[in-house]
């Protein structure tokens, strides 16, 4: 059965669209679905070049690259086709010369991008509108973004709500029991009588996948504890 993300990509491709937008909270499966699509495209079209853009090199290495590597390792057929390189950070298709490259663009002056078929901007809300414009200039096929609904940014300048695939953790069939328990604890805290502003914000953004502004008292009498003894690992300097 196709997931919400798979269906969205299929429908946009069939409609001739070149933009793909994914908004969702933590563990909603959006990044995994995007990476799966890029890998399948690379298998089907020889010489495909995909540029995975992240704000920092650590985000790229520990995020999208690690997810790609896990997908490949778990599937013997993919392991026989794709090679995961650490330096440069790149995934190569041994069979047809395609490659998926990972670049960081923390310095706005380097955001000119590279010539590529597909551009995927991971956690796009951290990129400026100028950076995105520069990166898009070198894209041949289409561009993809994903982001958490932490705050509104430039996406409204490009996309209508109908263009956006919104997902939550409930759309991810691969969550572990521990991850599901984490979401249930978020809900329980937010619906309690002494819920803090942070509790409610976490519920709106991570559990429901909605935009939410953090407002109100983050520190309350319920979550502040007093002690007569300073913890051993804390020091006071006069």
PDB file of C-alpha atoms in Angstrom:
ATOM      1  CA  UNK A   1       0.000   0.000   0.000  1.00  0.00           C
ATOM      2  CA  UNK A   2       1.392   3.397  -0.995  1.00  0.00           C
ATOM      3  CA  UNK A   3       2.044   5.842   1.824  1.00  0.00           C
ATOM      4  CA  UNK A   4       0.717   9.399   1.911  1.00  0.00           C
ATOM      5  CA  UNK A   5       4.148  10.631   0.820  1.00  0.00           C
ATOM      6  CA  UNK A   6       4.437   8.137  -2.060  1.00  0.00           C
ATOM      7  CA  UNK A   7       0.956   9.046  -3.293  1.00  0.00           C
ATOM      8  CA  UNK A   8       1.685  12.754  -3.114  1.00  0.00           C
ATOM      9  CA  UNK A   9       4.889  12.387  -5.170  1.00  0.00           C
ATOM     10  CA  UNK A  10       3.170  10.194  -7.752  1.00  0.00           C
ATOM     11  CA  UNK A  11       0.259  12.597  -8.171  1.00  0.00           C
ATOM     12  CA  UNK A  12       2.538  15.636  -8.496  1.00  0.00           C
ATOM     13  CA  UNK A  13       4.699  13.904 -11.086  1.00  0.00           C
ATOM     14  CA  UNK A  14       1.659  12.840 -13.097  1.00  0.00           C
ATOM     15  CA  UNK A  15       0.409  16.429 -13.009  1.00  0.00           C
ATOM     16  CA  UNK A  16       3.718  17.670 -14.430  1.00  0.00           C
ATOM     17  CA  UNK A  17       4.729  19.526 -11.255  1.00  0.00           C
ATOM     18  CA  UNK A  18       8.376  20.247 -10.481  1.00  0.00           C
ATOM     19  CA  UNK A  19       7.992  21.337  -6.840  1.00  0.00           C
ATOM     20  CA  UNK A  20       7.424  18.999  -3.907  1.00  0.00           C
ATOM     21  CA  UNK A  21       6.794  20.314  -0.386  1.00  0.00           C
ATOM     22  CA  UNK A  22       6.666  18.280   2.826  1.00  0.00           C
ATOM     23  CA  UNK A  23       5.625  19.719   6.171  1.00  0.00           C
ATOM     24  CA  UNK A  24       5.542  17.487   9.203  1.00  0.00           C
ATOM     25  CA  UNK A  25       6.582  17.013  12.804  1.00  0.00           C
ATOM     26  CA  UNK A  26       9.293  14.751  14.112  1.00  0.00           C
ATOM     27  CA  UNK A  27       9.327  11.124  12.936  1.00  0.00           C
ATOM     28  CA  UNK A  28       6.587  11.685  10.343  1.00  0.00           C
ATOM     29  CA  UNK A  29       8.542   9.764   7.688  1.00  0.00           C
ATOM     30  CA  UNK A  30       8.801  12.661   5.238  1.00  0.00           C
ATOM     31  CA  UNK A  31      12.584  12.598   4.810  1.00  0.00           C
ATOM     32  CA  UNK A  32      12.644   8.798   4.440  1.00  0.00           C
ATOM     33  CA  UNK A  33       9.971   8.974   1.726  1.00  0.00           C
ATOM     34  CA  UNK A  34      11.885  11.670  -0.172  1.00  0.00           C
ATOM     35  CA  UNK A  35      15.131   9.703  -0.071  1.00  0.00           C
ATOM     36  CA  UNK A  36      13.371   6.572  -1.313  1.00  0.00           C
ATOM     37  CA  UNK A  37      11.990   8.532  -4.275  1.00  0.00           C
ATOM     38  CA  UNK A  38      15.410   9.976  -5.172  1.00  0.00           C
ATOM     39  CA  UNK A  39      17.001   6.540  -5.015  1.00  0.00           C
ATOM     40  CA  UNK A  40      14.334   5.015  -7.259  1.00  0.00           C
ATOM     41  CA  UNK A  41      14.731   7.870  -9.747  1.00  0.00           C
ATOM     42  CA  UNK A  42      18.482   7.335  -9.760  1.00  0.00           C
ATOM     43  CA  UNK A  43      17.965   3.659 -10.552  1.00  0.00           C
ATOM     44  CA  UNK A  44      15.563   4.398 -13.384  1.00  0.00           C
ATOM     45  CA  UNK A  45      17.445   7.234 -15.094  1.00  0.00           C
ATOM     46  CA  UNK A  46      21.152   6.780 -15.783  1.00  0.00           C
ATOM     47  CA  UNK A  47      23.498   9.535 -14.724  1.00  0.00           C
ATOM     48  CA  UNK A  48      21.021  11.258 -12.413  1.00  0.00           C
ATOM     49  CA  UNK A  49      22.606  13.829 -10.093  1.00  0.00           C
ATOM     50  CA  UNK A  50      20.827  14.710  -6.835  1.00  0.00           C
ATOM     51  CA  UNK A  51      22.032  17.519  -4.583  1.00  0.00           C
ATOM     52  CA  UNK A  52      21.058  17.129  -0.919  1.00  0.00           C
ATOM     53  CA  UNK A  53      21.365  20.546   0.723  1.00  0.00           C
ATOM     54  CA  UNK A  54      21.611  20.977   4.486  1.00  0.00           C
ATOM     55  CA  UNK A  55      22.524  23.986   6.555  1.00  0.00           C
ATOM     56  CA  UNK A  56      25.550  22.320   8.208  1.00  0.00           C
ATOM     57  CA  UNK A  57      27.800  19.416   7.300  1.00  0.00           C
ATOM     58  CA  UNK A  58      26.895  17.648  10.561  1.00  0.00           C
ATOM     59  CA  UNK A  59      23.193  17.889   9.735  1.00  0.00           C
ATOM     60  CA  UNK A  60      23.844  16.346   6.334  1.00  0.00           C
ATOM     61  CA  UNK A  61      26.093  13.573   7.642  1.00  0.00           C
ATOM     62  CA  UNK A  62      23.987  12.591  10.653  1.00  0.00           C
ATOM     63  CA  UNK A  63      20.640  13.241   8.975  1.00  0.00           C
ATOM     64  CA  UNK A  64      19.938  12.562   5.301  1.00  0.00           C
ATOM     65  CA  UNK A  65      23.193  10.684   4.598  1.00  0.00           C
ATOM     66  CA  UNK A  66      22.728   8.376   7.599  1.00  0.00           C
ATOM     67  CA  UNK A  67      19.133   7.671   6.507  1.00  0.00           C
ATOM     68  CA  UNK A  68      20.302   6.876   2.970  1.00  0.00           C
ATOM     69  CA  UNK A  69      22.979   4.561   4.330  1.00  0.00           C
ATOM     70  CA  UNK A  70      20.472   2.708   6.523  1.00  0.00           C
ATOM     71  CA  UNK A  71      18.093   2.196   3.589  1.00  0.00           C
ATOM     72  CA  UNK A  72      20.892   0.784   1.447  1.00  0.00           C
ATOM     73  CA  UNK A  73      22.344  -1.474   4.145  1.00  0.00           C
ATOM     74  CA  UNK A  74      18.910  -2.987   4.874  1.00  0.00           C
ATOM     75  CA  UNK A  75      18.340  -4.019   1.237  1.00  0.00           C
ATOM     76  CA  UNK A  76      20.856  -6.414  -0.433  1.00  0.00           C
ATOM     77  CA  UNK A  77      19.759  -5.314  -3.922  1.00  0.00           C
ATOM     78  CA  UNK A  78      20.433  -1.668  -3.108  1.00  0.00           C
ATOM     79  CA  UNK A  79      23.733  -2.561  -1.441  1.00  0.00           C
ATOM     80  CA  UNK A  80      24.838  -4.225  -4.674  1.00  0.00           C
ATOM     81  CA  UNK A  81      23.941  -1.109  -6.663  1.00  0.00           C
ATOM     82  CA  UNK A  82      24.837   1.857  -4.482  1.00  0.00           C
ATOM     83  CA  UNK A  83      28.164   2.707  -2.885  1.00  0.00           C
ATOM     84  CA  UNK A  84      28.266   4.953   0.180  1.00  0.00           C
ATOM     85  CA  UNK A  85      31.351   7.197   0.299  1.00  0.00           C
ATOM     86  CA  UNK A  86      32.491   9.183   3.318  1.00  0.00           C
ATOM     87  CA  UNK A  87      34.934  11.485   1.557  1.00  0.00           C
ATOM     88  CA  UNK A  88      33.490  13.120  -0.354  1.00  0.00           C
ATOM     89  CA  UNK A  89      30.110  12.565   1.296  1.00  0.00           C
ATOM     90  CA  UNK A  90      28.378  10.945  -1.644  1.00  0.00           C
ATOM     91  CA  UNK A  91      26.329   7.946  -2.737  1.00  0.00           C
ATOM     92  CA  UNK A  92      27.138   6.544  -6.182  1.00  0.00           C
ATOM     93  CA  UNK A  93      25.164   4.258  -8.430  1.00  0.00           C
ATOM     94  CA  UNK A  94      27.678   1.683  -9.643  1.00  0.00           C
ATOM     95  CA  UNK A  95      25.384   0.518 -12.438  1.00  0.00           C
ATOM     96  CA  UNK A  96      24.626   3.748 -14.289  1.00  0.00           C
ATOM     97  CA  UNK A  97      26.905   6.502 -12.997  1.00  0.00           C
ATOM     98  CA  UNK A  98      24.271   8.364 -11.025  1.00  0.00           C
ATOM     99  CA  UNK A  99      25.267  10.110  -7.814  1.00  0.00           C
ATOM    100  CA  UNK A 100      23.677  11.685  -4.782  1.00  0.00           C
ATOM    101  CA  UNK A 101      25.863  14.400  -3.289  1.00  0.00           C
ATOM    102  CA  UNK A 102      25.604  16.135   0.071  1.00  0.00           C
ATOM    103  CA  UNK A 103      26.456  19.809   0.498  1.00  0.00           C
ATOM    104  CA  UNK A 104      26.205  22.238   3.395  1.00  0.00           C
ATOM    105  CA  UNK A 105      25.391  25.905   2.876  1.00  0.00           C
ATOM    106  CA  UNK A 106      25.829  27.610   6.223  1.00  0.00           C
ATOM    107  CA  UNK A 107      27.769  30.360   4.473  1.00  0.00           C
ATOM    108  CA  UNK A 108      25.257  32.198   2.287  1.00  0.00           C
ATOM    109  CA  UNK A 109      28.041  33.141  -0.129  1.00  0.00           C
ATOM    110  CA  UNK A 110      28.544  29.479  -1.126  1.00  0.00           C
ATOM    111  CA  UNK A 111      24.879  28.769  -1.866  1.00  0.00           C
ATOM    112  CA  UNK A 112      25.285  28.807  -5.639  1.00  0.00           C
ATOM    113  CA  UNK A 113      24.666  25.090  -5.708  1.00  0.00           C
ATOM    114  CA  UNK A 114      25.766  22.577  -8.305  1.00  0.00           C
ATOM    115  CA  UNK A 115      24.261  21.472 -11.598  1.00  0.00           C
ATOM    116  CA  UNK A 116      21.823  18.695 -10.721  1.00  0.00           C
ATOM    117  CA  UNK A 117      18.635  16.976 -11.799  1.00  0.00           C
ATOM    118  CA  UNK A 118      17.030  17.082  -8.365  1.00  0.00           C
ATOM    119  CA  UNK A 119      17.578  19.402  -5.412  1.00  0.00           C
ATOM    120  CA  UNK A 120      16.443  18.372  -1.939  1.00  0.00           C
ATOM    121  CA  UNK A 121      16.629  21.094   0.724  1.00  0.00           C
ATOM    122  CA  UNK A 122      16.491  19.347   4.075  1.00  0.00           C
ATOM    123  CA  UNK A 123      15.007  21.445   6.923  1.00  0.00           C
ATOM    124  CA  UNK A 124      14.352  24.265   4.482  1.00  0.00           C
ATOM    125  CA  UNK A 125      13.141  26.702   7.147  1.00  0.00           C
ATOM    126  CA  UNK A 126      16.788  27.312   8.091  1.00  0.00           C
ATOM    127  CA  UNK A 127      17.627  28.562   4.593  1.00  0.00           C
ATOM    128  CA  UNK A 128      17.098  32.134   3.438  1.00  0.00           C
ATOM    129  CA  UNK A 129      14.980  32.939   0.420  1.00  0.00           C
ATOM    130  CA  UNK A 130      18.111  34.152  -1.397  1.00  0.00           C
ATOM    131  CA  UNK A 131      19.951  30.896  -0.727  1.00  0.00           C
ATOM    132  CA  UNK A 132      17.038  28.887  -2.096  1.00  0.00           C
ATOM    133  CA  UNK A 133      16.847  31.040  -5.210  1.00  0.00           C
ATOM    134  CA  UNK A 134      20.579  30.543  -5.867  1.00  0.00           C
ATOM    135  CA  UNK A 135      20.336  26.780  -5.342  1.00  0.00           C
ATOM    136  CA  UNK A 136      17.354  26.423  -7.667  1.00  0.00           C
ATOM    137  CA  UNK A 137      19.154  28.133 -10.544  1.00  0.00           C
ATOM    138  CA  UNK A 138      21.105  24.928 -11.316  1.00  0.00           C
ATOM    139  CA  UNK A 139      18.210  22.429 -11.107  1.00  0.00           C
ATOM    140  CA  UNK A 140      17.066  20.570 -14.240  1.00  0.00           C
ATOM    141  CA  UNK A 141      14.158  18.355 -13.122  1.00  0.00           C
ATOM    142  CA  UNK A 142      12.658  19.503  -9.846  1.00  0.00           C
ATOM    143  CA  UNK A 143      13.211  20.613  -6.265  1.00  0.00           C
ATOM    144  CA  UNK A 144      11.997  19.228  -2.964  1.00  0.00           C
ATOM    145  CA  UNK A 145      11.877  20.746   0.506  1.00  0.00           C
ATOM    146  CA  UNK A 146      10.907  19.445   3.906  1.00  0.00           C
ATOM    147  CA  UNK A 147      10.554  21.227   7.224  1.00  0.00           C
ATOM    148  CA  UNK A 148       9.030  21.038  10.684  1.00  0.00           C
ATOM    149  CA  UNK A 149       6.160  23.458  11.413  1.00  0.00           C
ATOM    150  CA  UNK A 150       8.158  25.306  14.069  1.00  0.00           C
ATOM    151  CA  UNK A 151       7.522  28.735  12.589  1.00  0.00           C
ATOM    152  CA  UNK A 152       6.260  30.251   9.378  1.00  0.00           C
ATOM    153  CA  UNK A 153       8.910  31.332   6.865  1.00  0.00           C
ATOM    154  CA  UNK A 154       9.214  32.000   3.103  1.00  0.00           C
ATOM    155  CA  UNK A 155       7.276  28.895   2.003  1.00  0.00           C
ATOM    156  CA  UNK A 156       4.065  30.932   1.716  1.00  0.00           C
ATOM    157  CA  UNK A 157       5.735  33.013  -1.017  1.00  0.00           C
ATOM    158  CA  UNK A 158       6.104  29.918  -3.202  1.00  0.00           C
ATOM    159  CA  UNK A 159       3.368  27.457  -2.277  1.00  0.00           C
ATOM    160  CA  UNK A 160      -0.361  27.287  -1.618  1.00  0.00           C
ATOM    161  CA  UNK A 161      -1.662  24.896   1.040  1.00  0.00           C
ATOM    162  CA  UNK A 162      -2.839  22.568  -1.741  1.00  0.00           C
ATOM    163  CA  UNK A 163       0.780  22.176  -2.876  1.00  0.00           C
ATOM    164  CA  UNK A 164       1.956  20.885   0.516  1.00  0.00           C
ATOM    165  CA  UNK A 165       2.006  17.323   1.824  1.00  0.00           C
ATOM    166  CA  UNK A 166       1.401  17.528   5.560  1.00  0.00           C
ATOM    167  CA  UNK A 167       2.266  14.490   7.646  1.00  0.00           C
ATOM    168  CA  UNK A 168       2.444  13.516  11.284  1.00  0.00           C
ATOM    169  CA  UNK A 169       3.923  10.620  13.213  1.00  0.00           C
ATOM    170  CA  UNK A 170       0.680   8.700  12.589  1.00  0.00           C
ATOM    171  CA  UNK A 171       1.638   8.482   8.889  1.00  0.00           C
ATOM    172  CA  UNK A 172       4.836   6.592   9.736  1.00  0.00           C
ATOM    173  CA  UNK A 173       4.221   2.818   9.988  1.00  0.00           C
ATOM    174  CA  UNK A 174       7.806   2.091  11.042  1.00  0.00           C
ATOM    175  CA  UNK A 175       7.864   3.736  14.480  1.00  0.00           C
ATOM    176  CA  UNK A 176       9.113   1.632  17.356  1.00  0.00           C
ATOM    177  CA  UNK A 177       7.097   1.165  20.578  1.00  0.00           C
ATOM    178  CA  UNK A 178       9.488   3.534  22.362  1.00  0.00           C
ATOM    179  CA  UNK A 179       8.900   6.260  19.769  1.00  0.00           C
ATOM    180  CA  UNK A 180       5.126   5.832  19.964  1.00  0.00           C
ATOM    181  CA  UNK A 181       5.350   6.056  23.758  1.00  0.00           C
ATOM    182  CA  UNK A 182       7.244   9.365  23.396  1.00  0.00           C
ATOM    183  CA  UNK A 183       4.385  10.849  21.367  1.00  0.00           C
ATOM    184  CA  UNK A 184       1.790   9.602  23.850  1.00  0.00           C
ATOM    185  CA  UNK A 185       3.714  11.263  26.679  1.00  0.00           C
ATOM    186  CA  UNK A 186       3.712  14.537  24.725  1.00  0.00           C
ATOM    187  CA  UNK A 187      -0.076  14.320  24.400  1.00  0.00           C
ATOM    188  CA  UNK A 188      -0.567  13.432  28.060  1.00  0.00           C
ATOM    189  CA  UNK A 189       1.557  16.371  29.229  1.00  0.00           C
ATOM    190  CA  UNK A 190      -0.217  18.837  26.925  1.00  0.00           C
ATOM    191  CA  UNK A 191      -3.704  17.781  28.046  1.00  0.00           C
ATOM    192  CA  UNK A 192      -2.919  17.792  31.758  1.00  0.00           C
ATOM    193  CA  UNK A 193      -4.395  20.548  33.967  1.00  0.00           C
ATOM    194  CA  UNK A 194      -0.947  22.003  34.699  1.00  0.00           C
ATOM    195  CA  UNK A 195       0.413  21.897  31.128  1.00  0.00           C
ATOM    196  CA  UNK A 196       3.065  24.508  30.404  1.00  0.00           C
ATOM    197  CA  UNK A 197       3.351  26.619  27.253  1.00  0.00           C
ATOM    198  CA  UNK A 198       6.151  24.305  26.118  1.00  0.00           C
ATOM    199  CA  UNK A 199       3.962  21.224  26.672  1.00  0.00           C
ATOM    200  CA  UNK A 200       1.216  22.687  24.494  1.00  0.00           C
ATOM    201  CA  UNK A 201       3.690  23.811  21.815  1.00  0.00           C
ATOM    202  CA  UNK A 202       5.259  20.347  21.591  1.00  0.00           C
ATOM    203  CA  UNK A 203       1.809  18.799  21.225  1.00  0.00           C
ATOM    204  CA  UNK A 204       0.735  21.166  18.453  1.00  0.00           C
ATOM    205  CA  UNK A 205       3.985  20.908  16.457  1.00  0.00           C
ATOM    206  CA  UNK A 206       5.249  17.371  17.039  1.00  0.00           C
ATOM    207  CA  UNK A 207       2.039  15.451  17.772  1.00  0.00           C
ATOM    208  CA  UNK A 208      -0.485  17.255  15.542  1.00  0.00           C
ATOM    209  CA  UNK A 209       1.926  18.690  12.943  1.00  0.00           C
ATOM    210  CA  UNK A 210       0.458  22.203  13.171  1.00  0.00           C
ATOM    211  CA  UNK A 211       2.131  25.579  13.167  1.00  0.00           C
ATOM    212  CA  UNK A 212       2.278  26.947  16.690  1.00  0.00           C
ATOM    213  CA  UNK A 213       3.856  29.972  18.336  1.00  0.00           C
ATOM    214  CA  UNK A 214       5.528  29.398  21.680  1.00  0.00           C
ATOM    215  CA  UNK A 215       3.925  31.833  24.094  1.00  0.00           C
ATOM    216  CA  UNK A 216       3.095  32.014  27.782  1.00  0.00           C
ATOM    217  CA  UNK A 217       4.995  30.881  30.837  1.00  0.00           C
ATOM    218  CA  UNK A 218       7.631  28.307  30.008  1.00  0.00           C
ATOM    219  CA  UNK A 219       8.806  28.136  33.632  1.00  0.00           C
ATOM    220  CA  UNK A 220       5.963  27.635  36.111  1.00  0.00           C
ATOM    221  CA  UNK A 221       5.615  26.704  39.772  1.00  0.00           C
ATOM    222  CA  UNK A 222       4.962  23.126  38.638  1.00  0.00           C
ATOM    223  CA  UNK A 223       8.231  22.670  36.746  1.00  0.00           C
ATOM    224  CA  UNK A 224      10.552  24.686  39.002  1.00  0.00           C
ATOM    225  CA  UNK A 225      11.997  22.768  41.939  1.00  0.00           C
ATOM    226  CA  UNK A 226      13.873  24.295  44.862  1.00  0.00           C
ATOM    227  CA  UNK A 227      16.750  22.682  46.719  1.00  0.00           C
ATOM    228  CA  UNK A 228      18.943  23.606  49.671  1.00  0.00           C
ATOM    229  CA  UNK A 229      22.014  21.939  48.212  1.00  0.00           C
ATOM    230  CA  UNK A 230      23.804  22.947  45.017  1.00  0.00           C
ATOM    231  CA  UNK A 231      24.268  19.922  42.679  1.00  0.00           C
ATOM    232  CA  UNK A 232      27.861  18.669  42.544  1.00  0.00           C
ATOM    233  CA  UNK A 233      28.279  19.487  38.842  1.00  0.00           C
ATOM    234  CA  UNK A 234      27.197  23.138  39.143  1.00  0.00           C
ATOM    235  CA  UNK A 235      29.393  26.016  40.296  1.00  0.00           C
ATOM    236  CA  UNK A 236      28.695  29.590  41.297  1.00  0.00           C
ATOM    237  CA  UNK A 237      31.104  32.377  40.448  1.00  0.00           C
ATOM    238  CA  UNK A 238      30.706  35.654  42.305  1.00  0.00           C
TER     239      UNK A 238
END
